[in-house]
Amino acid sequence: MGELPFLVLDPMLPKQRLRFEVSCPLFVDLVQNQNVTKFAMLASNPIKKQMNEYGTEVELTKSSVVEGATDDEVLPVPSMPSGLGKIGVGGDTVLAVELTATRRFKVLGEPWEAPGNVESGPGYFVGRVQYLDDSSD
């Protein structure tokens, strides 16, 4: 069992990698200032308008500042709904990141909001997760 900050973006499978650029001040703060390297990656259920109860732990395997980039240059994300084609637009710093999925989990209980700060704005969600045994007998 563990606690992880939630990242609602796309479902992933263990060992899968996802690369994208992000300028969201909250995400940049978590990675650069708070040294967060693991997240709970969850997909959103569009019918129920909530997070799925199963997800995958992802580890930040690469992160670098994109020199001279502005949030207008952040790459579009095809899986995002219309009008939300950029991840976290609005920050001064653009990060190029790679996430690698490590292990599956089930969310236990309800997530709660962690406090934000002046620079990054509102907080993010954290939740308890129960890791699933994927080993075959």
XYZ file of N, CA and C in Angstrom:
411
model
N 0.846 -1.168 0.000
C 0.000 0.000 0.000
C 0.895 1.235 0.000
N 0.413 2.307 -0.613
C 1.195 3.530 -0.639
C 0.325 4.730 -0.950
N 0.931 5.909 -0.903
C 0.260 7.159 -1.255
C 1.025 7.787 -2.406
N 0.273 8.241 -3.414
C 0.887 8.853 -4.591
C 0.083 10.069 -5.035
N 0.755 11.077 -5.616
C 0.008 12.167 -6.252
C -0.645 11.633 -7.525
N -1.875 12.028 -7.785
C -2.621 11.533 -8.937
C -2.338 12.382 -10.172
N -2.221 11.707 -11.298
C -2.047 12.332 -12.596
C -3.088 11.700 -13.510
N -4.133 12.449 -13.815
C -5.208 11.916 -14.659
C -4.923 12.331 -16.091
N -4.539 11.351 -16.895
C -4.141 11.661 -18.261
C -4.516 10.550 -19.230
N -3.948 9.374 -19.053
C -4.117 8.317 -20.034
C -3.841 6.971 -19.357
N -4.586 5.925 -19.721
C -4.265 4.626 -19.141
C -2.938 4.119 -19.707
N -2.175 3.448 -18.866
C -0.889 2.894 -19.299
C -0.747 1.484 -18.761
N 0.112 0.709 -19.402
C 0.440 -0.638 -18.963
C 1.876 -0.654 -18.453
N 2.186 -1.560 -17.502
C 3.569 -1.632 -17.013
C 4.568 -1.741 -18.170
N 5.663 -1.015 -18.036
C 6.780 -0.912 -18.980
C 6.493 0.032 -20.155
N 5.276 0.506 -20.288
C 4.946 1.448 -21.354
C 5.549 2.813 -21.015
N 5.950 3.566 -22.045
C 6.533 4.896 -21.841
C 5.670 5.945 -22.520
N 5.611 7.106 -21.897
C 4.859 8.226 -22.434
C 5.751 9.455 -22.371
N 5.930 10.115 -23.513
C 6.746 11.335 -23.572
C 5.847 12.509 -23.960
N 6.019 13.632 -23.268
C 5.256 14.825 -23.593
C 5.947 16.045 -23.021
N 5.484 17.215 -23.441
C 5.973 18.480 -22.896
C 4.859 19.092 -22.068
N 5.231 19.712 -20.961
C 4.238 20.251 -20.038
C 4.716 21.593 -19.490
N 3.766 22.529 -19.337
C 4.112 23.830 -18.756
C 3.243 24.148 -17.545
N 2.495 23.181 -17.065
C 1.633 23.379 -15.898
C 2.500 23.736 -14.689
N 2.294 24.902 -14.088
C 3.131 25.299 -12.949
C 3.117 24.282 -11.807
N 1.988 23.645 -11.559
C 1.903 22.663 -10.482
C 2.783 21.451 -10.775
N 2.695 20.927 -11.986
C 3.514 19.765 -12.354
C 4.998 20.124 -12.317
N 5.344 21.294 -12.861
C 6.739 21.743 -12.854
C 7.235 21.866 -11.418
N 6.418 22.420 -10.522
C 6.794 22.548 -9.119
C 7.012 21.178 -8.473
N 6.105 20.247 -8.725
C 6.243 18.907 -8.145
C 7.541 18.240 -8.581
N 7.880 18.373 -9.851
C 9.064 17.701 -10.393
C 10.350 18.431 -10.022
N 10.375 19.750 -10.202
C 11.622 20.491 -10.004
C 11.904 20.881 -8.560
N 10.885 21.269 -7.811
C 11.110 21.787 -6.462
C 10.829 20.771 -5.364
N 9.842 19.906 -5.575
C 9.493 18.938 -4.545
C 10.070 17.551 -4.831
N 10.770 17.413 -5.942
C 11.446 16.165 -6.320
C 10.527 14.950 -6.348
N 9.277 15.142 -6.783
C 8.351 14.013 -6.924
C 8.756 13.251 -8.181
N 8.949 11.941 -8.050
C 9.367 11.123 -9.188
C 8.370 10.012 -9.510
N 7.366 9.806 -8.658
C 6.367 8.764 -8.909
C 4.967 9.351 -8.792
N 4.103 8.934 -9.717
C 2.728 9.403 -9.767
C 1.795 8.211 -9.955
N 0.546 8.404 -9.579
C -0.502 7.429 -9.870
C -1.169 7.877 -11.167
N -0.909 7.161 -12.258
C -1.492 7.508 -13.561
C -2.850 6.845 -13.681
N -3.863 7.676 -13.871
C -5.231 7.191 -13.997
C -5.867 7.772 -15.247
N -6.820 7.045 -15.772
C -7.626 7.561 -16.878
C -8.926 8.097 -16.291
N -9.567 8.935 -17.038
C -10.856 9.473 -16.623
C -11.958 8.708 -17.341
N -13.033 8.393 -16.615
C -14.190 7.744 -17.210
C -15.130 8.844 -17.684
N -15.243 9.052 -19.010
C -16.042 10.179 -19.501
C -17.535 10.039 -19.232
N -18.018 8.823 -19.085
C -19.444 8.614 -18.823
C -19.781 8.969 -17.375
N -18.968 8.467 -16.441
C -19.198 8.744 -15.016
C -18.597 10.074 -14.580
N -17.758 10.668 -15.437
C -17.069 11.925 -15.127
C -16.272 11.839 -13.829
N -15.503 10.744 -13.717
C -14.633 10.555 -12.563
C -13.433 9.712 -12.965
N -12.457 9.631 -12.067
C -11.273 8.813 -12.321
C -11.638 7.335 -12.235
N -10.934 6.531 -13.031
C -11.089 5.085 -12.907
C -10.500 4.632 -11.580
N -10.967 3.499 -11.063
C -10.455 3.036 -9.771
C -9.170 2.229 -9.895
N -8.780 1.860 -11.129
C -7.525 1.150 -11.347
C -6.602 2.024 -12.166
N -5.322 1.938 -11.894
C -4.345 2.727 -12.631
C -2.988 2.069 -12.576
N -1.979 2.831 -12.971
C -0.608 2.333 -12.999
C 0.316 3.369 -12.384
N 1.198 2.908 -11.517
C 2.229 3.787 -10.985
C 3.187 4.109 -12.129
N 3.525 5.385 -12.275
C 4.495 5.781 -13.288
C 5.661 6.483 -12.609
N 6.837 6.268 -13.180
C 8.047 6.874 -12.657
C 8.590 7.869 -13.671
N 9.000 9.015 -13.197
C 9.600 10.024 -14.043
C 11.001 9.545 -14.403
N 11.204 9.135 -15.651
C 12.503 8.586 -16.053
C 13.375 9.611 -16.761
N 12.766 10.673 -17.320
C 13.536 11.758 -17.932
C 12.784 13.060 -17.724
N 13.545 14.113 -17.480
C 12.945 15.432 -17.326
C 13.994 16.474 -17.678
N 13.645 17.382 -18.570
C 14.575 18.461 -18.902
C 13.778 19.696 -19.287
N 14.356 20.845 -18.978
C 13.735 22.112 -19.344
C 13.944 22.317 -20.838
N 12.881 22.707 -21.526
C 12.974 23.010 -22.955
C 13.389 24.474 -23.051
N 14.645 24.711 -23.387
C 15.197 26.070 -23.421
C 14.507 26.919 -24.481
N 14.089 28.121 -24.095
C 13.511 29.074 -25.027
C 12.086 28.764 -25.456
N 11.472 27.712 -24.905
C 10.104 27.355 -25.298
C 9.109 28.211 -24.535
N 7.978 28.437 -25.161
C 6.864 29.096 -24.491
C 5.708 28.120 -24.458
N 4.694 28.398 -23.648
C 3.588 27.449 -23.580
C 2.817 27.373 -24.895
N 3.012 28.347 -25.811
C 2.391 28.262 -27.139
C 3.012 27.143 -27.965
N 4.218 26.717 -27.569
C 4.925 25.680 -28.311
C 4.753 24.291 -27.706
N 3.991 24.175 -26.626
C 3.777 22.871 -26.011
C 3.012 22.000 -26.999
N 3.479 20.780 -27.161
C 2.907 19.885 -28.164
C 1.467 19.518 -27.843
N 0.604 19.435 -28.869
C -0.779 18.996 -28.637
C -0.819 17.538 -28.215
N -1.824 17.194 -27.432
C -2.017 15.822 -26.971
C -3.276 15.284 -27.643
N -3.145 14.339 -28.602
C -4.301 13.892 -29.376
C -5.438 13.297 -28.550
N -5.146 12.675 -27.408
C -6.195 12.015 -26.641
C -7.008 12.968 -25.773
N -6.617 14.226 -25.713
C -7.329 15.183 -24.882
C -8.564 15.690 -25.627
N -9.658 15.991 -24.904
C -10.861 16.520 -25.547
C -10.575 17.828 -26.278
N -11.413 18.165 -27.218
C -11.272 19.389 -27.991
C -11.143 20.591 -27.060
N -10.208 21.462 -27.362
C -9.998 22.642 -26.536
C -9.020 22.414 -25.399
N -8.622 21.160 -25.161
C -7.668 20.855 -24.100
C -6.437 20.180 -24.686
N -5.986 20.632 -25.849
C -4.927 19.958 -26.574
C -3.527 20.144 -26.053
N -3.362 20.916 -24.985
C -2.046 21.091 -24.389
C -2.134 20.671 -22.933
N -1.070 20.130 -22.428
C -1.059 19.712 -21.024
C -0.625 20.891 -20.181
N -1.519 21.339 -19.314
C -1.176 22.367 -18.338
C -0.567 23.614 -18.913
N -1.290 24.325 -19.733
C -0.795 25.553 -20.330
C -0.766 26.651 -19.278
N 0.203 27.528 -19.347
C 0.164 28.702 -18.493
C 1.429 29.004 -17.739
N 2.381 28.116 -17.718
C 3.595 28.368 -16.959
C 4.689 28.982 -17.805
N 5.725 29.503 -17.135
C 6.871 30.071 -17.829
C 7.872 28.996 -18.218
N 7.901 27.882 -17.486
C 8.851 26.814 -17.736
C 8.159 25.666 -18.452
N 8.797 25.176 -19.505
C 8.288 24.010 -20.231
C 9.246 22.859 -19.970
N 8.695 21.736 -19.517
C 9.492 20.534 -19.280
C 9.188 19.494 -20.334
N 10.224 18.833 -20.824
C 10.060 17.633 -21.645
C 10.229 16.468 -20.671
N 9.214 15.621 -20.557
C 9.260 14.530 -19.579
C 8.995 13.191 -20.255
N 9.488 12.155 -19.603
C 9.173 10.786 -19.994
C 8.735 10.053 -18.732
N 7.577 9.426 -18.806
C 7.067 8.607 -17.713
C 7.116 7.148 -18.142
N 7.543 6.280 -17.228
C 7.559 4.844 -17.490
C 6.654 4.175 -16.473
N 5.678 3.425 -16.964
C 4.742 2.727 -16.078
C 5.455 1.550 -15.417
N 5.212 1.376 -14.106
C 5.916 0.323 -13.373
C 4.998 -0.787 -12.882
N 3.947 -0.448 -12.126
C 3.074 -1.499 -11.587
C 1.641 -0.986 -11.433
N 0.708 -1.927 -11.516
C -0.712 -1.581 -11.456
C -1.180 -1.454 -10.012
N -2.276 -0.729 -9.814
C -2.835 -0.554 -8.476
C -4.337 -0.354 -8.555
N -4.963 -0.434 -7.381
C -6.362 -0.073 -7.208
C -6.402 1.076 -6.207
N -7.218 2.081 -6.497
C -7.361 3.223 -5.591
C -8.187 2.783 -4.385
N -7.698 3.109 -3.199
C -8.414 2.797 -1.956
C -9.043 4.075 -1.417
N -10.338 4.072 -1.268
C -11.026 5.240 -0.713
C -11.039 6.403 -1.685
N -11.295 7.576 -1.124
C -11.390 8.800 -1.922
C -10.068 9.560 -1.866
N -9.639 10.135 -3.008
C -8.438 10.969 -2.976
C -8.720 12.280 -2.245
N -7.678 12.944 -1.811
C -7.828 14.226 -1.138
C -6.899 15.232 -1.807
N -7.218 16.504 -1.632
C -6.424 17.548 -2.257
C -5.286 17.970 -1.343
N -4.080 17.912 -1.894
C -2.906 18.397 -1.172
C -2.851 19.910 -1.369
N -2.344 20.634 -0.395
C -2.332 22.092 -0.536
C -1.404 22.542 -1.649
N -1.806 23.595 -2.342
C -0.967 24.189 -3.380
C -0.094 25.265 -2.761
N 0.479 26.094 -3.622
C 1.244 27.231 -3.125
C 0.988 28.422 -4.047
N 1.542 29.546 -3.716
C 1.259 30.776 -4.451
C 1.654 30.645 -5.921
N 2.831 30.069 -6.193
C 3.321 29.987 -7.571
C 2.524 28.993 -8.406
N 2.189 27.827 -7.838
C 1.563 26.779 -8.644
C 0.043 26.797 -8.588
N -0.535 27.602 -7.718
C -1.989 27.695 -7.653
C -2.583 26.593 -6.794
N -3.791 26.122 -7.152
C -4.479 25.113 -6.344
C -3.648 23.843 -6.209
N -4.011 23.044 -5.227
C -3.280 21.816 -4.966
C -3.574 20.726 -5.980
N -3.043 19.568 -5.709
C -3.217 18.393 -6.549
C -3.824 17.297 -5.697
N -4.278 16.233 -6.326
C -4.901 15.151 -5.575
C -3.907 14.053 -5.258
N -4.039 13.518 -4.060
C -3.216 12.419 -3.568
C -4.178 11.336 -3.114
N -3.758 10.094 -3.238
C -4.622 9.014 -2.785
C -3.828 7.797 -2.351
N -4.522 6.936 -1.646
C -3.928 5.661 -1.229
C -4.180 4.635 -2.320
N -3.162 3.819 -2.570
C -3.280 2.789 -3.597
C -2.843 1.444 -3.029
N -3.461 0.386 -3.534
C -3.088 -0.988 -3.205
C -2.487 -1.579 -4.470
N -1.212 -1.970 -4.401
C -0.559 -2.536 -5.576
C -1.092 -3.938 -5.845
N -1.233 -4.258 -7.129
C -1.765 -5.556 -7.548
C -0.627 -6.497 -7.892
N -0.829 -7.772 -7.615
C 0.169 -8.787 -7.923
C -0.025 -9.239 -9.370
N 0.927 -8.902 -10.215
C 0.839 -9.272 -11.632
C 1.638 -10.528 -11.953
N 2.229 -11.139 -10.941
C 3.025 -12.342 -11.214
C 2.116 -13.509 -11.556
N 2.586 -14.324 -12.475
C 1.796 -15.512 -12.854
C 2.316 -16.709 -12.079
N 1.389 -17.522 -11.606
C 1.768 -18.706 -10.823
C 1.959 -19.913 -11.714
